[in-house]
Amino acid sequence: EVQVVESGGGLVQPGGSLRLSCAASGITFSSYWMNWVRQAPGKGLEWVANIKKDGSEKNYVDSVKGRFTISRDNARNSLYLQMNSLRAEDAAVYYCMIGHYAGNWGWGQGTLVTVSS
Amino acid sequence: DIQMTQSPSSLSASVGDRVTITCQASQDIRNYLSWYQQKPGKAPNLLIYDASNLETGVPPRFSGSGSGTHFSLTISSLQPEDIATYYCQQYSNLPPWAFGQGTKVEIQ
């Protein structure tokens, strides 16, 4: 059974940092591109970043470039998102998404990031 | 960067109606497009991948078409359980793997 579990969300002040983690099991983790997708309250889905199977390529949405860093540890079947210089507009539920397109097993439950003073 | 333009932003239709949602890419993405359904408080549910392939377990009233820059999702006979927001997403070799803005589907 595939399990995808995000963690690391919470309340942070503007300008602060958080590190999100995503642990995946039941899949050959190193076979998949991995993504972070976010959804602000009442808003649509926004793709944030992705990373190639071996970590050699990373892409970001313009609004997070220079502030967020995606990484992975294939030995630990884990994906990470280091978020620095957080802004109010970064507040959202952050989802880990497996692959180029993700069926039911390819999403976690999400972790909530709140940015507020 | 590739941009995905989805329309309409919302629609209201009757049970049994045929409903079509469109998605336009700003550059050629071949057939690297998926469609998701999302209900409140839930993760997205994959309906269509590679523009026209129906995900296992998805009812056949859902279908996708298109290639290049123009795509569509059709619900052949709208059902009450189809009330949701629908998103397209591109996943070509041209980042970002952007989502469309979403289409909220309601029952009249």
CSV table of C-alpha atoms in Angstrom, one decimal:
chain,number,residue,atom,x,y,z
A,1,GLU,CA,0.0,0.0,0.0
A,2,VAL,CA,1.3,3.4,-1.0
A,3,GLN,CA,1.5,6.0,1.8
A,4,VAL,CA,2.4,9.7,1.4
A,5,VAL,CA,2.7,11.7,4.6
A,6,GLU,CA,3.6,15.4,4.8
A,7,SER,CA,4.8,17.0,8.0
A,8,GLY,CA,6.5,20.2,9.1
A,9,GLY,CA,3.7,22.7,8.7
A,10,GLY,CA,2.8,25.2,11.3
A,11,LEU,CA,2.6,28.9,12.3
A,12,VAL,CA,5.5,31.1,11.4
A,13,GLN,CA,6.1,34.8,11.4
A,14,PRO,CA,6.6,36.7,8.2
A,15,GLY,CA,10.2,36.5,7.2
A,16,GLY,CA,10.6,33.2,9.0
A,17,SER,CA,11.5,29.7,7.8
A,18,LEU,CA,10.0,26.2,7.8
A,19,ARG,CA,11.1,22.9,6.4
A,20,LEU,CA,8.4,20.6,5.1
A,21,SER,CA,9.0,16.9,4.7
A,22,CYS,CA,7.2,14.2,2.7
A,23,ALA,CA,7.7,10.5,3.5
A,24,ALA,CA,6.6,8.1,0.8
A,25,SER,CA,6.3,4.3,1.2
A,26,GLY,CA,5.1,1.5,-0.9
A,27,ILE,CA,6.7,2.9,-4.1
A,28,THR,CA,10.1,2.9,-5.7
A,29,PHE,CA,10.7,6.5,-4.7
A,30,SER,CA,13.7,7.0,-6.9
A,31,SER,CA,11.6,6.2,-10.0
A,32,TYR,CA,9.5,9.4,-9.8
A,33,TRP,CA,9.8,13.1,-10.2
A,34,MET,CA,8.4,14.7,-7.1
A,35,ASN,CA,6.4,17.8,-6.6
A,36,TRP,CA,5.2,20.3,-4.0
A,37,VAL,CA,1.7,21.8,-4.8
A,38,ARG,CA,0.0,24.3,-2.5
A,39,GLN,CA,-3.5,25.6,-2.1
A,40,ALA,CA,-4.2,28.8,-0.2
A,41,PRO,CA,-7.5,29.0,1.7
A,42,GLY,CA,-10.4,29.3,-0.8
A,43,LYS,CA,-8.0,29.4,-3.8
A,44,GLY,CA,-7.0,27.1,-6.6
A,45,LEU,CA,-4.1,24.6,-6.8
A,46,GLU,CA,-0.7,26.1,-7.4
A,47,TRP,CA,2.3,24.0,-8.5
A,48,VAL,CA,5.3,25.2,-6.4
A,49,ALA,CA,8.3,23.1,-7.3
A,50,ASN,CA,9.5,19.8,-8.7
A,51,ILE,CA,12.7,17.7,-8.6
A,52,LYS,CA,14.0,15.0,-11.0
A,53,LYS,CA,14.3,11.4,-10.0
A,54,ASP,CA,18.0,11.7,-9.1
A,55,GLY,CA,17.8,15.3,-7.9
A,56,SER,CA,19.8,16.7,-10.8
A,57,GLU,CA,17.0,19.1,-12.0
A,58,LYS,CA,14.8,21.4,-9.9
A,59,ASN,CA,12.2,23.8,-11.1
A,60,TYR,CA,10.2,26.5,-9.2
A,61,VAL,CA,7.3,28.8,-9.7
A,62,ASP,CA,8.5,32.3,-10.1
A,63,SER,CA,7.0,33.5,-6.8
A,64,VAL,CA,9.2,31.2,-4.7
A,65,LYS,CA,12.5,31.3,-6.7
A,66,GLY,CA,15.4,32.3,-4.4
A,67,ARG,CA,13.3,31.6,-1.2
A,68,PHE,CA,12.3,28.0,-1.4
A,69,THR,CA,14.6,25.0,-2.0
A,70,ILE,CA,13.3,21.5,-3.0
A,71,SER,CA,15.4,18.5,-2.2
A,72,ARG,CA,15.1,14.7,-1.9
A,73,ASP,CA,16.8,11.8,-0.2
A,74,ASN,CA,16.1,8.7,-2.2
A,75,ALA,CA,17.7,6.5,0.5
A,76,ARG,CA,15.1,7.7,3.0
A,77,ASN,CA,12.2,7.9,0.4
A,78,SER,CA,11.8,11.5,1.4
A,79,LEU,CA,11.1,14.8,-0.2
A,80,TYR,CA,11.7,18.2,1.4
A,81,LEU,CA,10.9,21.9,0.9
A,82,GLN,CA,13.0,24.4,2.7
A,83,MET,CA,11.0,27.7,2.9
A,84,ASN,CA,12.8,30.9,3.8
A,85,SER,CA,11.7,34.5,3.9
A,86,LEU,CA,8.1,33.4,4.2
A,87,ARG,CA,5.3,35.9,3.3
A,88,ALA,CA,1.7,36.0,4.0
A,89,GLU,CA,0.9,34.9,0.5
A,90,ASP,CA,2.8,31.6,1.1
A,91,ALA,CA,0.1,30.5,3.6
A,92,ALA,CA,-1.5,27.4,2.3
A,93,VAL,CA,-2.0,23.7,2.5
A,94,TYR,CA,1.2,22.1,1.0
A,95,TYR,CA,0.8,18.8,-0.8
A,96,CYS,CA,3.4,16.3,-1.8
A,97,MET,CA,2.6,15.0,-5.3
A,98,ILE,CA,4.2,11.9,-6.8
A,99,GLY,CA,5.1,11.9,-10.5
A,100,HIS,CA,4.0,13.8,-13.6
A,101,TYR,CA,0.4,13.1,-12.8
A,102,ALA,CA,-0.9,11.6,-9.6
A,103,GLY,CA,-3.7,9.2,-9.0
A,104,ASN,CA,-5.3,8.7,-5.6
A,105,TRP,CA,-2.2,7.1,-4.1
A,106,GLY,CA,0.0,10.0,-5.3
A,107,TRP,CA,-1.0,12.7,-2.9
A,108,GLY,CA,-0.5,13.2,0.8
A,109,GLN,CA,-3.1,14.7,3.1
A,110,GLY,CA,-1.3,18.0,3.1
A,111,THR,CA,0.3,20.1,5.8
A,112,LEU,CA,-0.9,23.6,6.7
A,113,VAL,CA,1.5,26.5,6.7
A,114,THR,CA,0.2,29.7,8.4
A,115,VAL,CA,2.2,32.9,8.1
A,116,SER,CA,1.2,35.5,10.6
A,117,SER,CA,2.6,37.8,13.2
B,1,ASP,CA,7.1,30.2,-18.8
B,2,ILE,CA,4.1,28.2,-19.8
B,3,GLN,CA,0.7,29.5,-18.7
B,4,MET,CA,-2.5,27.5,-18.6
B,5,THR,CA,-5.8,29.4,-19.2
B,6,GLN,CA,-8.9,27.5,-18.1
B,7,SER,CA,-12.5,28.5,-18.8
B,8,PRO,CA,-15.1,29.0,-17.7
B,9,SER,CA,-14.2,29.8,-14.1
B,10,SER,CA,-17.6,28.5,-13.0
B,11,LEU,CA,-20.6,27.0,-14.6
B,12,SER,CA,-24.1,25.9,-13.5
B,13,ALA,CA,-25.8,23.0,-15.3
B,14,SER,CA,-28.7,20.6,-14.9
B,15,VAL,CA,-28.4,16.9,-14.0
B,16,GLY,CA,-27.9,15.0,-17.3
B,17,ASP,CA,-26.4,18.0,-19.2
B,18,ARG,CA,-23.3,17.7,-21.2
B,19,VAL,CA,-20.6,19.9,-19.7
B,20,THR,CA,-17.3,21.0,-21.4
B,21,ILE,CA,-14.3,22.8,-19.8
B,22,THR,CA,-11.5,24.1,-21.8
B,23,CYS,CA,-7.8,24.6,-21.1
B,24,GLN,CA,-5.3,26.5,-23.3
B,25,ALA,CA,-1.6,26.3,-23.0
B,26,SER,CA,0.6,29.3,-24.0
B,27,GLN,CA,3.0,26.9,-25.7
B,28,ASP,CA,2.8,23.5,-27.4
B,29,ILE,CA,2.7,20.9,-24.6
B,30,ARG,CA,1.9,18.0,-27.0
B,31,ASN,CA,-0.4,15.7,-24.9
B,32,TYR,CA,1.2,16.3,-21.5
B,33,LEU,CA,-2.0,17.3,-19.8
B,34,SER,CA,-4.0,16.0,-16.9
B,35,TRP,CA,-7.4,16.8,-15.5
B,36,TYR,CA,-8.2,16.7,-11.8
B,37,GLN,CA,-11.4,16.9,-9.8
B,38,GLN,CA,-11.3,18.4,-6.3
B,39,LYS,CA,-13.9,18.4,-3.6
B,40,PRO,CA,-13.6,20.7,-0.5
B,41,GLY,CA,-11.1,19.6,2.0
B,42,LYS,CA,-9.8,16.8,-0.2
B,43,ALA,CA,-6.7,16.2,-2.3
B,44,PRO,CA,-7.2,16.3,-6.0
B,45,ASN,CA,-8.6,13.2,-7.8
B,46,LEU,CA,-7.0,12.3,-11.1
B,47,LEU,CA,-9.5,11.9,-13.9
B,48,ILE,CA,-7.5,12.1,-17.2
B,49,TYR,CA,-3.8,11.8,-18.0
B,50,ASP,CA,-2.0,12.3,-21.3
B,51,ALA,CA,-4.9,14.5,-22.4
B,52,SER,CA,-7.3,11.7,-23.2
B,53,ASN,CA,-6.6,8.6,-21.1
B,54,LEU,CA,-9.2,7.8,-18.4
B,55,GLU,CA,-7.7,7.0,-15.0
B,56,THR,CA,-8.7,3.6,-13.7
B,57,GLY,CA,-11.9,3.7,-11.8
B,58,VAL,CA,-13.1,7.0,-13.2
B,59,PRO,CA,-16.6,6.9,-14.7
B,60,PRO,CA,-16.7,6.8,-18.5
B,61,ARG,CA,-18.9,9.9,-18.6
B,62,PHE,CA,-15.6,11.8,-18.2
B,63,SER,CA,-13.5,12.3,-21.3
B,64,GLY,CA,-10.6,14.4,-22.4
B,65,SER,CA,-9.4,15.6,-25.8
B,66,GLY,CA,-6.9,17.9,-27.4
B,67,SER,CA,-3.2,18.2,-28.1
B,68,GLY,CA,-0.7,21.0,-28.6
B,69,THR,CA,-2.3,24.0,-27.0
B,70,HIS,CA,-6.0,23.4,-26.8
B,71,PHE,CA,-7.6,20.8,-24.6
B,72,SER,CA,-11.0,20.0,-23.2
B,73,LEU,CA,-12.7,17.9,-20.5
B,74,THR,CA,-16.2,16.8,-21.1
B,75,ILE,CA,-18.8,15.3,-18.7
B,76,SER,CA,-21.3,13.6,-21.0
B,77,SER,CA,-24.1,13.5,-18.4
B,78,LEU,CA,-23.7,15.6,-15.3
B,79,GLN,CA,-24.4,13.8,-12.1
B,80,PRO,CA,-24.9,15.3,-8.6
B,81,GLU,CA,-21.7,13.8,-7.4
B,82,ASP,CA,-19.8,15.7,-10.0
B,83,ILE,CA,-20.2,18.9,-8.1
B,84,ALA,CA,-16.6,19.9,-7.6
B,85,THR,CA,-13.8,22.1,-8.9
B,86,TYR,CA,-11.9,20.9,-11.9
B,87,TYR,CA,-8.3,21.7,-12.8
B,88,CYS,CA,-6.0,21.1,-15.8
B,89,GLN,CA,-2.3,20.7,-15.3
B,90,GLN,CA,0.5,20.5,-17.8
B,91,TYR,CA,3.6,18.4,-17.3
B,92,SER,CA,5.7,18.8,-20.4
B,93,ASN,CA,9.4,19.3,-20.4
B,94,LEU,CA,8.8,23.1,-20.2
B,95,PRO,CA,8.3,24.2,-16.6
B,96,PRO,CA,6.4,25.3,-14.6
B,97,TRP,CA,4.0,22.4,-14.4
B,98,ALA,CA,1.2,24.9,-13.9
B,99,PHE,CA,-2.4,24.3,-13.1
B,100,GLY,CA,-5.3,26.1,-14.7
B,101,GLN,CA,-7.2,28.5,-12.5
B,102,GLY,CA,-10.0,26.0,-11.9
B,103,THR,CA,-13.6,25.6,-12.9
B,104,LYS,CA,-16.3,25.3,-10.3
B,105,VAL,CA,-19.2,23.1,-11.4
B,106,GLU,CA,-22.6,23.5,-9.8
B,107,ILE,CA,-26.0,22.0,-10.3
B,108,GLN,CA,-28.8,24.3,-11.4
